[in-house]
């Protein structure tokens, strides 16, 4: 089982910027992003999220998002994707950073999830 | 109640007209308690729906599915996945029944599953949960639609962008409830549907 990360944000720059931070501690982890609508406006796009899942080199994806409607589009994309996607309601930056550093360190999914749990801030 | 490809198409064109006329108003409602784009998002979505329906769908299920996909890929905000899911669920249900009340009941269940909102959370669920039983009972009226929409005004938002405002979300009609009100008004006005 290989683990990767997908970041979903309403803002293209947030989605593109966060991996720069993660790559500092997780140079070998596949990180893909979906930011903004299909037109590049503020919002999220199910198609972009599907593409981010497809582009990710891992077969198990840990997905992080910013606000509510990103989660809805994520869930729809998950229902249509062949990949195994795990969705976390954590603070976006802290959650993704924790996951990235643990994946890089070779930690398994169960232990990663245990460490993500206290970072949960959304439902 | 006869739901057919033709009545569905008139219903959607009627809904698209209402969204077009009121898009500024919907976005204005969304400004104090949201991100100010609900009307423009819905307008973009319903124009895509109108365009899609210019080619007559082979059956009801295909019609609903086309509507869903048009909304999901063009709306952008939360209303994309929510309305999109509603129409996807209607597509599924319409394979086994043409009873509009049953089809709308499936849509409401889909909206609740997707967004996790309950009645009283100041979302479109407040309008749908109030009006779907009225459609089923054959008692839907303009008055009831207006009352359902207006009831969201004094609620405190528990879901969506307005929920970040807490108590400050009071005193404003929920934009998603208003656009849902237009959907039910359009339904009421569509000849031969109810």
Tab-separated table of C-alpha atoms in Angstrom:
chain	number	residue	atom	x	y	z
A	1	UNK	CA	0.000	0.000	0.000
A	2	UNK	CA	1.467	3.352	-1.053
A	3	UNK	CA	0.257	6.544	0.602
A	4	UNK	CA	-0.141	9.942	-1.048
A	5	UNK	CA	-1.810	13.250	-0.271
A	6	UNK	CA	-4.429	15.342	-2.090
A	7	UNK	CA	-5.092	18.951	-1.063
A	8	UNK	CA	-8.414	20.614	-1.948
A	9	UNK	CA	-8.904	24.343	-1.476
A	10	UNK	CA	-11.311	27.007	-2.711
A	11	UNK	CA	-8.319	29.116	-3.727
A	12	UNK	CA	-5.851	27.911	-6.400
A	13	UNK	CA	-2.928	29.650	-4.664
A	14	UNK	CA	-3.660	27.939	-1.336
A	15	UNK	CA	-3.772	24.524	-3.030
A	16	UNK	CA	-0.537	25.230	-4.883
A	17	UNK	CA	1.220	26.858	-1.936
A	18	UNK	CA	0.676	24.268	0.751
A	19	UNK	CA	2.720	21.514	-0.988
A	20	UNK	CA	5.767	23.806	-0.845
A	21	UNK	CA	5.586	23.582	2.936
A	22	UNK	CA	4.948	19.837	2.900
A	23	UNK	CA	7.762	19.080	0.464
A	24	UNK	CA	10.259	20.391	3.024
A	25	UNK	CA	9.587	17.332	5.157
A	26	UNK	CA	8.171	14.934	2.571
A	27	UNK	CA	10.246	15.115	-0.595
A	28	UNK	CA	9.284	11.630	-1.735
A	29	UNK	CA	5.551	11.745	-1.022
A	30	UNK	CA	3.202	12.162	-3.980
A	31	UNK	CA	1.155	15.315	-3.340
A	32	UNK	CA	-1.514	16.446	-5.804
A	33	UNK	CA	-3.860	19.421	-5.577
A	34	UNK	CA	-7.253	20.720	-6.715
A	35	UNK	CA	-7.725	24.440	-6.169
A	36	UNK	CA	-10.556	26.663	-7.374
A	37	UNK	CA	-13.321	26.040	-9.886
A	38	UNK	CA	-12.873	24.866	-13.480
A	39	UNK	CA	-12.626	28.542	-14.451
A	40	UNK	CA	-9.987	29.230	-11.789
A	41	UNK	CA	-12.448	31.190	-9.646
A	42	UNK	CA	-12.929	30.746	-5.901
A	43	UNK	CA	-14.684	27.444	-5.241
A	44	UNK	CA	-14.026	23.756	-5.762
A	45	UNK	CA	-14.471	21.388	-8.673
A	46	UNK	CA	-15.280	17.708	-8.589
A	47	UNK	CA	-13.500	17.227	-11.929
A	48	UNK	CA	-10.311	18.825	-10.634
A	49	UNK	CA	-10.452	16.629	-7.541
A	50	UNK	CA	-10.884	13.478	-9.678
A	51	UNK	CA	-7.884	14.590	-11.722
A	52	UNK	CA	-5.825	15.097	-8.548
A	53	UNK	CA	-6.695	11.549	-7.439
A	54	UNK	CA	-5.712	10.182	-10.862
A	55	UNK	CA	-2.458	12.140	-10.970
A	56	UNK	CA	-1.405	10.927	-7.534
A	57	UNK	CA	1.160	8.114	-7.728
A	58	UNK	CA	-0.143	6.410	-4.594
A	59	UNK	CA	-3.010	3.900	-4.458
A	60	UNK	CA	-4.201	5.150	-1.071
A	61	UNK	CA	-4.810	8.875	-0.822
A	62	UNK	CA	-5.155	10.971	2.309
A	63	UNK	CA	-7.336	13.965	1.402
A	64	UNK	CA	-7.438	17.323	3.190
A	65	UNK	CA	-9.689	20.328	2.467
A	66	UNK	CA	-10.402	23.866	3.639
A	67	UNK	CA	-14.148	24.614	3.905
A	68	UNK	CA	-17.460	22.752	3.732
A	69	UNK	CA	-18.290	22.663	0.027
A	70	UNK	CA	-14.797	21.336	-0.715
A	71	UNK	CA	-15.769	18.341	1.405
A	72	UNK	CA	-18.977	17.778	-0.579
A	73	UNK	CA	-17.127	17.813	-3.886
A	74	UNK	CA	-14.452	15.571	-2.380
A	75	UNK	CA	-17.058	13.049	-1.289
A	76	UNK	CA	-18.650	13.007	-4.734
A	77	UNK	CA	-15.248	12.492	-6.348
A	78	UNK	CA	-14.511	9.686	-3.868
A	79	UNK	CA	-17.733	7.917	-4.851
A	80	UNK	CA	-16.648	8.006	-8.491
A	81	UNK	CA	-12.953	7.203	-8.065
A	82	UNK	CA	-11.338	3.750	-8.233
A	83	UNK	CA	-8.694	4.754	-5.734
A	84	UNK	CA	-8.991	4.305	-1.992
A	85	UNK	CA	-9.354	7.795	-0.573
A	86	UNK	CA	-9.357	8.663	3.142
A	87	UNK	CA	-10.911	11.994	4.067
A	88	UNK	CA	-9.904	13.932	7.178
A	89	UNK	CA	-11.792	16.766	8.879
A	90	UNK	CA	-8.623	18.227	10.336
A	91	UNK	CA	-7.267	21.744	10.183
A	92	UNK	CA	-5.960	21.814	6.608
A	93	UNK	CA	-2.354	22.873	7.102
A	94	UNK	CA	-1.654	21.033	10.366
A	95	UNK	CA	-3.365	17.845	9.161
A	96	UNK	CA	-1.622	17.717	5.807
A	97	UNK	CA	1.747	18.550	7.392
A	98	UNK	CA	1.372	15.791	9.990
A	99	UNK	CA	0.373	13.242	7.346
A	100	UNK	CA	3.166	14.263	4.968
A	101	UNK	CA	5.921	13.968	7.566
A	102	UNK	CA	4.637	10.621	8.849
A	103	UNK	CA	4.280	9.133	5.353
A	104	UNK	CA	7.832	10.227	4.578
A	105	UNK	CA	8.970	8.516	7.811
A	106	UNK	CA	7.340	5.271	6.679
A	107	UNK	CA	4.628	5.255	9.335
A	108	UNK	CA	1.532	3.132	8.645
A	109	UNK	CA	-1.992	4.434	8.027
A	110	UNK	CA	-3.391	3.399	11.437
A	111	UNK	CA	-0.755	5.310	13.317
A	112	UNK	CA	-1.119	8.339	11.019
A	113	UNK	CA	-4.848	8.379	11.646
A	114	UNK	CA	-4.296	8.223	15.403
A	115	UNK	CA	-2.093	11.309	15.162
A	116	UNK	CA	-4.572	13.140	12.925
A	117	UNK	CA	-7.472	12.596	15.285
A	118	UNK	CA	-6.666	15.418	17.760
A	119	UNK	CA	-6.355	17.840	14.820
A	120	UNK	CA	-10.014	17.354	13.832
A	121	UNK	CA	-11.866	20.682	13.796
A	122	UNK	CA	-14.697	20.136	11.285
A	123	UNK	CA	-17.638	17.765	10.979
B	1	UNK	CA	-48.836	14.069	-11.052
B	2	UNK	CA	-47.225	13.332	-14.342
B	3	UNK	CA	-43.549	13.677	-14.526
B	4	UNK	CA	-42.387	13.329	-18.118
B	5	UNK	CA	-39.401	14.530	-20.100
B	6	UNK	CA	-41.536	17.420	-21.369
B	7	UNK	CA	-42.888	18.558	-17.992
B	8	UNK	CA	-39.405	18.186	-16.486
B	9	UNK	CA	-37.979	20.391	-19.224
B	10	UNK	CA	-40.652	23.098	-18.728
B	11	UNK	CA	-40.100	22.951	-14.969
B	12	UNK	CA	-36.347	23.462	-15.394
B	13	UNK	CA	-36.732	26.265	-17.951
B	14	UNK	CA	-39.171	27.974	-15.604
B	15	UNK	CA	-36.700	27.556	-12.709
B	16	UNK	CA	-33.866	28.909	-14.881
B	17	UNK	CA	-36.002	31.994	-15.702
B	18	UNK	CA	-36.625	32.677	-12.017
B	19	UNK	CA	-32.937	32.292	-11.175
B	20	UNK	CA	-32.010	34.619	-14.043
B	21	UNK	CA	-34.451	37.333	-12.925
B	22	UNK	CA	-33.430	37.050	-9.265
B	23	UNK	CA	-29.702	36.343	-9.520
B	24	UNK	CA	-28.701	39.704	-8.109
B	25	UNK	CA	-31.189	39.351	-5.255
B	26	UNK	CA	-29.861	35.845	-4.434
B	27	UNK	CA	-26.292	37.077	-4.384
B	28	UNK	CA	-27.337	40.047	-2.222
B	29	UNK	CA	-28.915	37.627	0.271
B	30	UNK	CA	-25.643	35.707	0.257
B	31	UNK	CA	-23.506	38.787	0.917
B	32	UNK	CA	-24.084	39.423	4.651
B	33	UNK	CA	-24.027	35.727	5.632
B	34	UNK	CA	-22.033	33.995	2.889
B	35	UNK	CA	-19.641	34.611	0.047
B	36	UNK	CA	-21.993	36.689	-2.095
B	37	UNK	CA	-22.080	34.484	-5.165
B	38	UNK	CA	-25.141	32.250	-4.823
B	39	UNK	CA	-27.184	33.976	-7.530
B	40	UNK	CA	-24.370	34.118	-10.048
B	41	UNK	CA	-23.382	30.506	-9.345
B	42	UNK	CA	-26.951	29.281	-9.772
B	43	UNK	CA	-27.430	31.371	-12.877
B	44	UNK	CA	-24.330	29.847	-14.488
B	45	UNK	CA	-25.571	26.388	-13.494
B	46	UNK	CA	-29.118	26.827	-14.764
B	47	UNK	CA	-27.926	28.278	-18.066
B	48	UNK	CA	-25.876	25.077	-18.490
B	49	UNK	CA	-28.986	23.037	-17.634
B	50	UNK	CA	-31.115	24.976	-20.150
B	51	UNK	CA	-28.484	24.417	-22.823
B	52	UNK	CA	-28.234	20.693	-22.019
B	53	UNK	CA	-32.015	20.252	-22.265
B	54	UNK	CA	-32.225	21.753	-25.742
B	55	UNK	CA	-31.352	18.210	-26.813
B	56	UNK	CA	-34.314	16.142	-25.686
B	57	UNK	CA	-33.226	13.444	-23.171
B	58	UNK	CA	-34.167	9.856	-24.096
B	59	UNK	CA	-36.029	9.353	-20.824
B	60	UNK	CA	-36.665	10.914	-17.405
B	61	UNK	CA	-33.652	9.294	-15.829
B	62	UNK	CA	-31.328	10.661	-18.502
B	63	UNK	CA	-32.964	14.076	-18.135
B	64	UNK	CA	-32.382	14.243	-14.388
B	65	UNK	CA	-28.846	12.944	-14.786
B	66	UNK	CA	-27.992	15.560	-17.424
B	67	UNK	CA	-29.309	18.285	-15.118
B	68	UNK	CA	-27.224	16.938	-12.221
B	69	UNK	CA	-24.008	16.765	-14.209
B	70	UNK	CA	-24.502	20.267	-15.624
B	71	UNK	CA	-24.928	21.681	-12.114
B	72	UNK	CA	-22.044	19.714	-10.596
B	73	UNK	CA	-19.596	20.859	-13.240
B	74	UNK	CA	-20.586	24.527	-13.444
B	75	UNK	CA	-21.882	25.838	-10.117
B	76	UNK	CA	-18.665	25.895	-8.058
B	77	UNK	CA	-20.091	26.775	-4.632
B	78	UNK	CA	-21.821	24.456	-2.173
B	79	UNK	CA	-25.012	24.567	-4.215
B	80	UNK	CA	-23.269	22.593	-7.010
B	81	UNK	CA	-22.837	19.358	-5.068
B	82	UNK	CA	-26.101	19.894	-3.153
B	83	UNK	CA	-28.429	20.534	-6.101
B	84	UNK	CA	-26.334	18.101	-8.147
B	85	UNK	CA	-26.858	15.336	-5.615
B	86	UNK	CA	-30.567	16.154	-5.421
B	87	UNK	CA	-30.963	15.661	-9.178
B	88	UNK	CA	-28.752	12.538	-9.196
B	89	UNK	CA	-31.010	11.000	-6.556
B	90	UNK	CA	-34.056	12.026	-8.610
B	91	UNK	CA	-32.465	10.284	-11.596
B	92	UNK	CA	-32.060	7.075	-9.611
B	93	UNK	CA	-35.576	7.204	-8.201
B	94	UNK	CA	-37.192	8.028	-11.541
B	95	UNK	CA	-36.196	4.617	-12.906
B	96	UNK	CA	-38.818	3.044	-10.662
B	97	UNK	CA	-41.509	5.740	-10.338
B	98	UNK	CA	-42.858	8.886	-12.005
B	99	UNK	CA	-44.496	10.037	-8.769
B	100	UNK	CA	-43.069	13.502	-8.211
B	101	UNK	CA	-43.497	13.344	-4.431
B	102	UNK	CA	-41.469	10.132	-4.238
B	103	UNK	CA	-38.801	11.523	-6.521
B	104	UNK	CA	-38.502	14.711	-4.432
B	105	UNK	CA	-38.343	12.672	-1.234
B	106	UNK	CA	-35.294	10.854	-2.606
B	107	UNK	CA	-33.764	14.219	-3.528
B	108	UNK	CA	-34.205	15.552	0.008
B	109	UNK	CA	-32.562	12.442	1.462
B	110	UNK	CA	-29.636	13.001	-0.910
B	111	UNK	CA	-29.256	16.667	0.082
B	112	UNK	CA	-29.235	15.707	3.759
B	113	UNK	CA	-26.704	12.966	3.218
B	114	UNK	CA	-24.403	15.222	1.188
B	115	UNK	CA	-24.525	18.300	3.384
B	116	UNK	CA	-25.278	16.750	6.761
B	117	UNK	CA	-27.824	19.463	7.579
B	118	UNK	CA	-30.966	18.887	9.641
B	119	UNK	CA	-34.178	20.923	9.712
B	120	UNK	CA	-33.549	24.091	11.732
B	121	UNK	CA	-29.928	24.515	10.563
B	122	UNK	CA	-30.885	27.433	8.264
B	123	UNK	CA	-30.199	25.658	4.978
B	124	UNK	CA	-32.163	24.555	1.917
B	125	UNK	CA	-33.154	21.469	3.949
B	126	UNK	CA	-35.599	23.700	5.850
B	127	UNK	CA	-37.521	24.460	2.664
B	128	UNK	CA	-37.300	20.974	1.176
B	129	UNK	CA	-38.327	19.163	4.362
B	130	UNK	CA	-41.308	21.498	4.748
B	131	UNK	CA	-42.472	21.335	1.116
B	132	UNK	CA	-41.808	17.776	-0.061
B	133	UNK	CA	-44.657	16.428	2.141
B	134	UNK	CA	-46.916	19.172	0.696
B	135	UNK	CA	-46.126	17.990	-2.828
B	136	UNK	CA	-46.839	14.406	-1.779
B	137	UNK	CA	-50.151	15.442	-0.226
B	138	UNK	CA	-51.078	17.586	-3.234
B	139	UNK	CA	-51.319	20.698	-1.032
B	140	UNK	CA	-48.366	22.775	-2.211
B	141	UNK	CA	-49.180	26.495	-2.492
B	142	UNK	CA	-47.349	29.757	-3.105
B	143	UNK	CA	-48.163	30.787	0.451
B	144	UNK	CA	-46.602	27.696	1.951
B	145	UNK	CA	-43.477	28.145	-0.156
B	146	UNK	CA	-43.090	31.747	0.990
B	147	UNK	CA	-43.595	30.791	4.621
B	148	UNK	CA	-41.020	27.988	4.407
B	149	UNK	CA	-38.429	30.330	2.884
B	150	UNK	CA	-39.203	33.122	5.359
B	151	UNK	CA	-38.905	30.728	8.325
B	152	UNK	CA	-35.134	30.559	7.798
B	153	UNK	CA	-34.788	34.260	8.580
B	154	UNK	CA	-34.764	33.938	12.361
B	155	UNK	CA	-32.709	30.768	12.474
B	156	UNK	CA	-29.063	30.626	13.537
B	157	UNK	CA	-26.984	28.920	10.852
B	158	UNK	CA	-25.459	25.590	11.851
B	159	UNK	CA	-24.153	24.549	8.440
B	160	UNK	CA	-22.430	26.224	5.535
B	161	UNK	CA	-20.529	29.481	5.287
B	162	UNK	CA	-23.127	31.343	7.391
B	163	UNK	CA	-22.404	29.079	10.370
B	164	UNK	CA	-19.096	30.894	10.944
B	165	UNK	CA	-21.182	33.943	11.902
B	166	UNK	CA	-23.087	32.155	14.672
B	167	UNK	CA	-25.772	34.424	16.200
B	168	UNK	CA	-24.974	37.113	13.643
B	169	UNK	CA	-26.510	34.950	10.921
B	170	UNK	CA	-29.963	35.734	12.386
B	171	UNK	CA	-32.217	38.185	10.562
B	172	UNK	CA	-31.280	37.105	7.036
B	173	UNK	CA	-33.145	34.684	4.769
B	174	UNK	CA	-30.927	31.744	3.757
B	175	UNK	CA	-30.025	32.125	0.039
B	176	UNK	CA	-30.162	28.376	-0.681
B	177	UNK	CA	-33.635	28.294	0.821
B	178	UNK	CA	-34.693	31.188	-1.396
B	179	UNK	CA	-33.424	29.488	-4.563
B	180	UNK	CA	-35.086	26.248	-3.448
B	181	UNK	CA	-38.286	28.262	-3.010
B	182	UNK	CA	-37.999	29.262	-6.692
B	183	UNK	CA	-37.608	25.585	-7.639
B	184	UNK	CA	-40.882	24.746	-5.869
B	185	UNK	CA	-42.634	27.833	-7.284
B	186	UNK	CA	-41.517	26.799	-10.766
B	187	UNK	CA	-42.890	23.344	-10.080
B	188	UNK	CA	-46.207	24.786	-8.934
B	189	UNK	CA	-46.493	26.928	-12.057
B	190	UNK	CA	-45.517	24.228	-14.550
B	191	UNK	CA	-48.592	23.149	-16.471
B	192	UNK	CA	-49.501	19.489	-15.991
B	193	UNK	CA	-46.822	18.652	-13.453
B	194	UNK	CA	-48.854	18.632	-10.248
